[in-house]
mmCIF file of C-alpha atoms in Angstrom:
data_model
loop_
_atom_site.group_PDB
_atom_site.id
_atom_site.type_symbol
_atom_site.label_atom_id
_atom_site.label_comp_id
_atom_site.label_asym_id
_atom_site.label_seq_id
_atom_site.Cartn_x
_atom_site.Cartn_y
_atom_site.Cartn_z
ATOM 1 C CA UNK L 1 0.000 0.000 0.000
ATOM 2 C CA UNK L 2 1.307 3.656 -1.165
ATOM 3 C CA UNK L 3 2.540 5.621 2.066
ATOM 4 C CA UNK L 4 4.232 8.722 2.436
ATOM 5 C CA UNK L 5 7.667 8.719 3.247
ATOM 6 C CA UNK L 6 9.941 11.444 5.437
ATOM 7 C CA UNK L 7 12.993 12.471 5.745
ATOM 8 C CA UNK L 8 15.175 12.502 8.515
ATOM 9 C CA UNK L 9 13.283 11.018 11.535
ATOM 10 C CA UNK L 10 15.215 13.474 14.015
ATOM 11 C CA UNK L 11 16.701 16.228 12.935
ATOM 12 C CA UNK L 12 18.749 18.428 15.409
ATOM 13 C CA UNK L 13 19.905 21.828 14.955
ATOM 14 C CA UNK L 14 21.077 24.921 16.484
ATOM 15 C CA UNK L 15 19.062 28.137 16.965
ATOM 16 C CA UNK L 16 19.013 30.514 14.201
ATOM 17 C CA UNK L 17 20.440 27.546 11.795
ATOM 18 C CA UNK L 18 18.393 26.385 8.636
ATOM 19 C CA UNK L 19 16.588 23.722 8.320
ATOM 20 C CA UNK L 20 14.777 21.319 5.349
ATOM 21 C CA UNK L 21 12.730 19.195 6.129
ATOM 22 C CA UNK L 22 11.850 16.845 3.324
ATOM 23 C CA UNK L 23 8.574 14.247 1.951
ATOM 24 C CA UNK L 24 7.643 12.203 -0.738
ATOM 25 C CA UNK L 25 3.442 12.468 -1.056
ATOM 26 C CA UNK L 26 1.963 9.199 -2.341
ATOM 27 C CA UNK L 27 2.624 9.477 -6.333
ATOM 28 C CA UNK L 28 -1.121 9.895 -7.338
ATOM 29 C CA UNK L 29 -2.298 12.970 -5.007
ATOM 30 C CA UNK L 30 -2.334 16.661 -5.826
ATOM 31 C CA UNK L 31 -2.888 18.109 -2.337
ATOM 32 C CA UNK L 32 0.669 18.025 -0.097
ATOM 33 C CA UNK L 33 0.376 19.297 3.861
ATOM 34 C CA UNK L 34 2.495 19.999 6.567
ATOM 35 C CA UNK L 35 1.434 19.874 10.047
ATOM 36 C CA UNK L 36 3.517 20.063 13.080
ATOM 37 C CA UNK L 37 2.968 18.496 16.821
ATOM 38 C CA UNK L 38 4.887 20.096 20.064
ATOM 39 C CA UNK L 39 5.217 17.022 22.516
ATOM 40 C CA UNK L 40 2.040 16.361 24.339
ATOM 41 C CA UNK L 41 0.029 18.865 22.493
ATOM 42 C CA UNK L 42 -2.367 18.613 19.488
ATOM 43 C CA UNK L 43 -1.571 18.442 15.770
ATOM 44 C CA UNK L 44 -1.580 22.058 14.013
ATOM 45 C CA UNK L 45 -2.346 22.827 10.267
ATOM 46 C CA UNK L 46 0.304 24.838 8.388
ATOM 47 C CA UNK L 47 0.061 24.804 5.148
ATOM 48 C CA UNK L 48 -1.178 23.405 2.264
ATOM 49 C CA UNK L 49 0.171 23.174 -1.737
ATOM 50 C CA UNK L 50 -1.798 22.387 -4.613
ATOM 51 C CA UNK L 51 -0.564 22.815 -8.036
ATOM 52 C CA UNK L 52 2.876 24.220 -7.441
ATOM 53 C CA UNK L 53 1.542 27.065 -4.887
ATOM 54 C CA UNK L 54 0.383 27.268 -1.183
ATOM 55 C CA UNK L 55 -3.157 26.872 -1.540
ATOM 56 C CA UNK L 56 -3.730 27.832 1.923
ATOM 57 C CA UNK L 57 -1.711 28.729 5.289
ATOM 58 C CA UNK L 58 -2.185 29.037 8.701
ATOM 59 C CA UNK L 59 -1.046 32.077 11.507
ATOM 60 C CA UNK L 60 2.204 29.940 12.299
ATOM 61 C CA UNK L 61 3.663 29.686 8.541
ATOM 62 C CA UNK L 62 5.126 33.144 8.527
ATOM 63 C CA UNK L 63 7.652 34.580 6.706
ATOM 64 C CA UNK L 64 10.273 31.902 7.779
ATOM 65 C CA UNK L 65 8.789 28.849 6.661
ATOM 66 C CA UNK L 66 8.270 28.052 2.960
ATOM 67 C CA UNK L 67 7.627 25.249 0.882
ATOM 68 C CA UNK L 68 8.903 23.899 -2.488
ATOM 69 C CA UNK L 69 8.081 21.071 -4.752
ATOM 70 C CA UNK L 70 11.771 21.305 -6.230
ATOM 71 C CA UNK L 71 11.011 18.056 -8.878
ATOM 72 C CA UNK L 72 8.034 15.198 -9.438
ATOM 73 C CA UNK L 73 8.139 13.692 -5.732
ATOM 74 C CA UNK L 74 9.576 15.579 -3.400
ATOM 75 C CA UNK L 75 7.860 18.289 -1.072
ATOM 76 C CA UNK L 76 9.471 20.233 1.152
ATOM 77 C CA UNK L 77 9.662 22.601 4.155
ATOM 78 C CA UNK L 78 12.537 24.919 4.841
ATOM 79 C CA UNK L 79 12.624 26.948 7.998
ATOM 80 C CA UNK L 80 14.994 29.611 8.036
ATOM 81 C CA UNK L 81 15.864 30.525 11.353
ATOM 82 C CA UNK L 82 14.914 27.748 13.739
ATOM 83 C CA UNK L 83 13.641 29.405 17.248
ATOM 84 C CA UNK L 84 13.551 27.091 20.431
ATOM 85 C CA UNK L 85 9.744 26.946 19.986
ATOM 86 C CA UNK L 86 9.817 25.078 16.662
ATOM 87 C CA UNK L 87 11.093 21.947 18.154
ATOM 88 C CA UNK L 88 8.266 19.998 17.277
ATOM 89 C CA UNK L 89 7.244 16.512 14.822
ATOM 90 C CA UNK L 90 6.784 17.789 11.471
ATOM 91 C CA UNK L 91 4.088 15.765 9.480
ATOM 92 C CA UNK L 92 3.438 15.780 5.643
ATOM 93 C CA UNK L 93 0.169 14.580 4.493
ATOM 94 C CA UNK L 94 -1.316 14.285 1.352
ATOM 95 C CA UNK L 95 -4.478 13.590 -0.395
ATOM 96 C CA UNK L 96 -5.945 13.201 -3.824
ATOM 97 C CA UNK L 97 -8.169 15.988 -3.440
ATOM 98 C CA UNK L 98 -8.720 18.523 -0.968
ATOM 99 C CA UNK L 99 -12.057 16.768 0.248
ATOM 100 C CA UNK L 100 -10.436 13.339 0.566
ATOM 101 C CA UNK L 101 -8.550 11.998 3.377
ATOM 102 C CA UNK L 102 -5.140 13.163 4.254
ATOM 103 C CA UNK L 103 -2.369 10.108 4.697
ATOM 104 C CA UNK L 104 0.000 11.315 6.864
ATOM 105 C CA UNK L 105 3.913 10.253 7.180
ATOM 106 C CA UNK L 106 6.006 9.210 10.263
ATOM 107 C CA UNK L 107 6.607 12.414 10.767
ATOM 108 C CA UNK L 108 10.253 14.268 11.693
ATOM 109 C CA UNK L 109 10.956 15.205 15.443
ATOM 110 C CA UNK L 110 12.661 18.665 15.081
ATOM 111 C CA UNK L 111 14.726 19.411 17.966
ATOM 112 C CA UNK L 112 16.414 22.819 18.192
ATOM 113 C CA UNK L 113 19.064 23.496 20.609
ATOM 114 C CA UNK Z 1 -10.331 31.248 13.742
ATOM 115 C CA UNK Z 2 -12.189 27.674 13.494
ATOM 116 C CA UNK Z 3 -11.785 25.841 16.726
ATOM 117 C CA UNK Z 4 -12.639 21.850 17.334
ATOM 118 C CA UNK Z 5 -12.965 20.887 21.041
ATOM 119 C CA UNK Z 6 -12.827 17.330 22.167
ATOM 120 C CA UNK Z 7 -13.967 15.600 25.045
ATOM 121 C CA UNK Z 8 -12.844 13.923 27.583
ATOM 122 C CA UNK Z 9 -9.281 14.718 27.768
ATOM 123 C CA UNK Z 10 -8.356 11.371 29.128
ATOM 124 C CA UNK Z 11 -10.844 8.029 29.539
ATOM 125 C CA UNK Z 12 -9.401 4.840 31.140
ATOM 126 C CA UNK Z 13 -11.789 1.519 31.012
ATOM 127 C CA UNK Z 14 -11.290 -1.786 31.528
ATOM 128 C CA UNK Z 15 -11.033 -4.077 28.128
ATOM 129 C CA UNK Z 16 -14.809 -4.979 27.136
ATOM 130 C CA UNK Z 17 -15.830 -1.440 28.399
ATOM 131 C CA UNK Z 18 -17.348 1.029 26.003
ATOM 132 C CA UNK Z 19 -15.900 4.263 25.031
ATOM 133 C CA UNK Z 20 -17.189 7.523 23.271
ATOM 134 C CA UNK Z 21 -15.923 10.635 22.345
ATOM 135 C CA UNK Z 22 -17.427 13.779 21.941
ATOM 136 C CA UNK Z 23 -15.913 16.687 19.095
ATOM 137 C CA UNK Z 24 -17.693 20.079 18.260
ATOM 138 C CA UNK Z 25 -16.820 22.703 16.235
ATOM 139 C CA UNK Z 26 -17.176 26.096 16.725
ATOM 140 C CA UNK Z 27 -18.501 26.658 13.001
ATOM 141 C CA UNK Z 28 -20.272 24.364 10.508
ATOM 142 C CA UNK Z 29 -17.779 21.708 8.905
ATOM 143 C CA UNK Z 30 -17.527 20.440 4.841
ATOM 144 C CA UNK Z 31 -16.317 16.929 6.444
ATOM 145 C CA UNK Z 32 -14.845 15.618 9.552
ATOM 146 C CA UNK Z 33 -12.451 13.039 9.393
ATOM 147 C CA UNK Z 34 -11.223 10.772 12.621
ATOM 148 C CA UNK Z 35 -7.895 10.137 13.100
ATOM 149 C CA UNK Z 36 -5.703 7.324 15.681
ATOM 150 C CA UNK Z 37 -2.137 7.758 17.096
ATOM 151 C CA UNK Z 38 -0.539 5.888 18.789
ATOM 152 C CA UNK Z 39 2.251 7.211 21.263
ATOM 153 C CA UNK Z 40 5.372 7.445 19.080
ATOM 154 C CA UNK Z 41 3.456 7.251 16.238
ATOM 155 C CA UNK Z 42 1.425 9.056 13.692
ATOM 156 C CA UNK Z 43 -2.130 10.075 13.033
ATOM 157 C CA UNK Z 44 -3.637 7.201 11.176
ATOM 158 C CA UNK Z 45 -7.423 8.279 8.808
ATOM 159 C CA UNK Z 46 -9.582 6.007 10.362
ATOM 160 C CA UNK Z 47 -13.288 7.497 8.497
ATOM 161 C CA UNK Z 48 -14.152 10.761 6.916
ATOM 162 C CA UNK Z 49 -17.883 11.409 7.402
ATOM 163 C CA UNK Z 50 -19.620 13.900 4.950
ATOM 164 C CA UNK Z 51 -22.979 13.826 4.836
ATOM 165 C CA UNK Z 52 -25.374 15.629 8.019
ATOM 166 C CA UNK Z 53 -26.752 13.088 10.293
ATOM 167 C CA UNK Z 54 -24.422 10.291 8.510
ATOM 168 C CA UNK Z 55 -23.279 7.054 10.826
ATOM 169 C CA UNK Z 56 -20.635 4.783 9.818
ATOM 170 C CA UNK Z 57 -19.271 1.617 11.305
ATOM 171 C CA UNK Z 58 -16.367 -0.231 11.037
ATOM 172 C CA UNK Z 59 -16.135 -3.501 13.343
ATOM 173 C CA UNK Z 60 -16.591 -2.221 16.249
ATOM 174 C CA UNK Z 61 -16.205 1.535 15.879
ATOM 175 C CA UNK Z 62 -19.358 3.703 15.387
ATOM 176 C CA UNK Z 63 -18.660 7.263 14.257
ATOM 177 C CA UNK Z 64 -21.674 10.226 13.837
ATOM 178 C CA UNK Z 65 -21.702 13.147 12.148
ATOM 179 C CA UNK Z 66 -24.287 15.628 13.892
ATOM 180 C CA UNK Z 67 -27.312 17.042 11.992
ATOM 181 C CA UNK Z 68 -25.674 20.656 11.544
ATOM 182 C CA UNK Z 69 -22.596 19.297 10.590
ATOM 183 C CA UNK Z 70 -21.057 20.763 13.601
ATOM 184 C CA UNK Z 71 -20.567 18.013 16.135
ATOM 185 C CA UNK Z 72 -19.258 14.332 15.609
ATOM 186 C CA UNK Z 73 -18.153 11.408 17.677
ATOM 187 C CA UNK Z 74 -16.573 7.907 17.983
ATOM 188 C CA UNK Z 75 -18.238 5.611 20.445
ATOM 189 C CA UNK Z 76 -16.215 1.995 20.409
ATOM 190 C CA UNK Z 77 -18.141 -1.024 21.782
ATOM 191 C CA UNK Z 78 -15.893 -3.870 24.239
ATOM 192 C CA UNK Z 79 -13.119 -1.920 23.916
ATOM 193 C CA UNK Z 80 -9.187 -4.259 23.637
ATOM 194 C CA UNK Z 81 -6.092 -3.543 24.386
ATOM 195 C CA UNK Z 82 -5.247 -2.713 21.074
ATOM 196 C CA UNK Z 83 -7.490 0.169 20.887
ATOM 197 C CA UNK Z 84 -4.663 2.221 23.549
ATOM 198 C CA UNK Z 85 -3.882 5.449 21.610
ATOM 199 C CA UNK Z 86 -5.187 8.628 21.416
ATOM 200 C CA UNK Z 87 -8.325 9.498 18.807
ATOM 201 C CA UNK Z 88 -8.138 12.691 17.174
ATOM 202 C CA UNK Z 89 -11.488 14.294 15.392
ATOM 203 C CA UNK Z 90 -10.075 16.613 12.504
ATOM 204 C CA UNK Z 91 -12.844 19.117 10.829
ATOM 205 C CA UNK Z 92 -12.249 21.168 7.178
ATOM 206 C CA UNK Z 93 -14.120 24.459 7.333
ATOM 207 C CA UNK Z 94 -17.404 24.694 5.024
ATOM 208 C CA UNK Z 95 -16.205 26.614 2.436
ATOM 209 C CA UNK Z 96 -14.818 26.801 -1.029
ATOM 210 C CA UNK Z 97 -11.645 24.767 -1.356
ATOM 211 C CA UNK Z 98 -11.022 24.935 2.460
ATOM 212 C CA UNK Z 99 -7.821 22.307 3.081
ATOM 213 C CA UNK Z 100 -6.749 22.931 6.549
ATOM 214 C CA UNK Z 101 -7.592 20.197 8.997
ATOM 215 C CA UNK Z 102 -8.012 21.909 12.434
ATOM 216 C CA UNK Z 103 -7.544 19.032 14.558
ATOM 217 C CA UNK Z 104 -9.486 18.468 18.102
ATOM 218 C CA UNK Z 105 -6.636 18.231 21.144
ATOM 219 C CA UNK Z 106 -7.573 14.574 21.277
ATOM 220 C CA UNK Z 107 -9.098 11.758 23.837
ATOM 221 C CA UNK Z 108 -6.689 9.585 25.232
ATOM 222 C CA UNK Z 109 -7.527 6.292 25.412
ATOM 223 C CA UNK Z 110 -6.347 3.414 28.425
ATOM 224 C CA UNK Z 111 -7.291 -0.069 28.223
ATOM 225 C CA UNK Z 112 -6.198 -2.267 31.387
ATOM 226 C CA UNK Z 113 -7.251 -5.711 31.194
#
């Protein structure tokens, strides 16, 4: 069965350092997602891509996140200047449409230092 | 902003007991989908429900979706051990296009048998 796949599990990193955090959506769905989880707490929307552009975003993707879809399978989410507070799991999701279920990943535990 | 509230917080039973929980959304919903993680793990789709007043089973999970598409819940029947995790209730806004999946803070499920 099609999943979608992450990359790195745990990623650790430095204040102020970059970060890319990277996903490969099942190959037949146009909607990609990020989501992120602080320990304990519940799962947040960010942001959502549909045909090459953010199709929607929440009050947490701000100027230092962004996403790319740099070729046919890969989605991505760069943060710029990691803060203490993004330590987090980072989930992608995706979906064949936007009114179909989301599959999520394993997700990537952020941890920033 | 769209909020989703979920009750209880926690819920211990003892295997064979029954469980519900209880999600409502502060504004009318396209779809509400219910979601299972287990600790370390990731949210898994369990159902999407759609339609007002529509009830779906699976084995022994029984998920509603409330008349004014505002209000939704999971009510599992003998609960087993396997069903430990906690069971997230995740709501897309009822609007054009709307992606985001504002997740409930989730029920936490115990099971001692």
């Amino acid at each position: 069965e099609p999943e979608v796949t992450q990359t790195p599990s745990h990623q650790v990193t430095q204040m102020g350092q970059e970060v890319i955090l990277r996903c490969v959506p099942i190959s037949n769905h146009l909607y990609f997602y990020w989501y992120r989880q602080i320990l304990g707490q519940k799962v947040e929307f960010l942001v959502s891509f549909y045909n090459n552009e953010i199709s929607e975003k929440s009050e947490i993707f701000d100027d230092q996140f962004s996403v790319e879809r740099p070729d046919g399978s890969n989605f991505t989410l760069k943060i710029r200047s990691t803060k203490l507070e993004d330590s987090a799991m980072y989930f992608c999701a995706s979906s064949r449409d936007y009114r179909n279920e989301q599959f999520f990943g394993p997700g990537t535990r952020l941890t920033v230092l | 902003g769209q909020q989703v509230m979920q009750i209880p917080q926690y819920q211990h039973v003892q295997e064979g007991e029954d469980f519900t929980t209880y999600c409502n959304s502060s504004t009318t919903l396209s779809n509400i989908q219910w979601y299972k993680q287990r600790p370390g793990g990731h949210p898994v789709f369990l159902i999407q429900l759609v339609k007002s007043g529509e009830v779906k089973k699976q084995k022994r999970l029984t998920f509603q979706f409330g008349e004014a598409k505002k209000n939704s819940s999971l009510h599992i029947t003998a609960t087993q051990t396997t069903d430990v995790g906690t069971y997230f209730c995740a709501g897309t806004e009822y609007r054009q296009a709307g992606t985001a999946l504002i997740f409930g803070k989730g029920t936490t499920l115990s099971v001692s048998s």
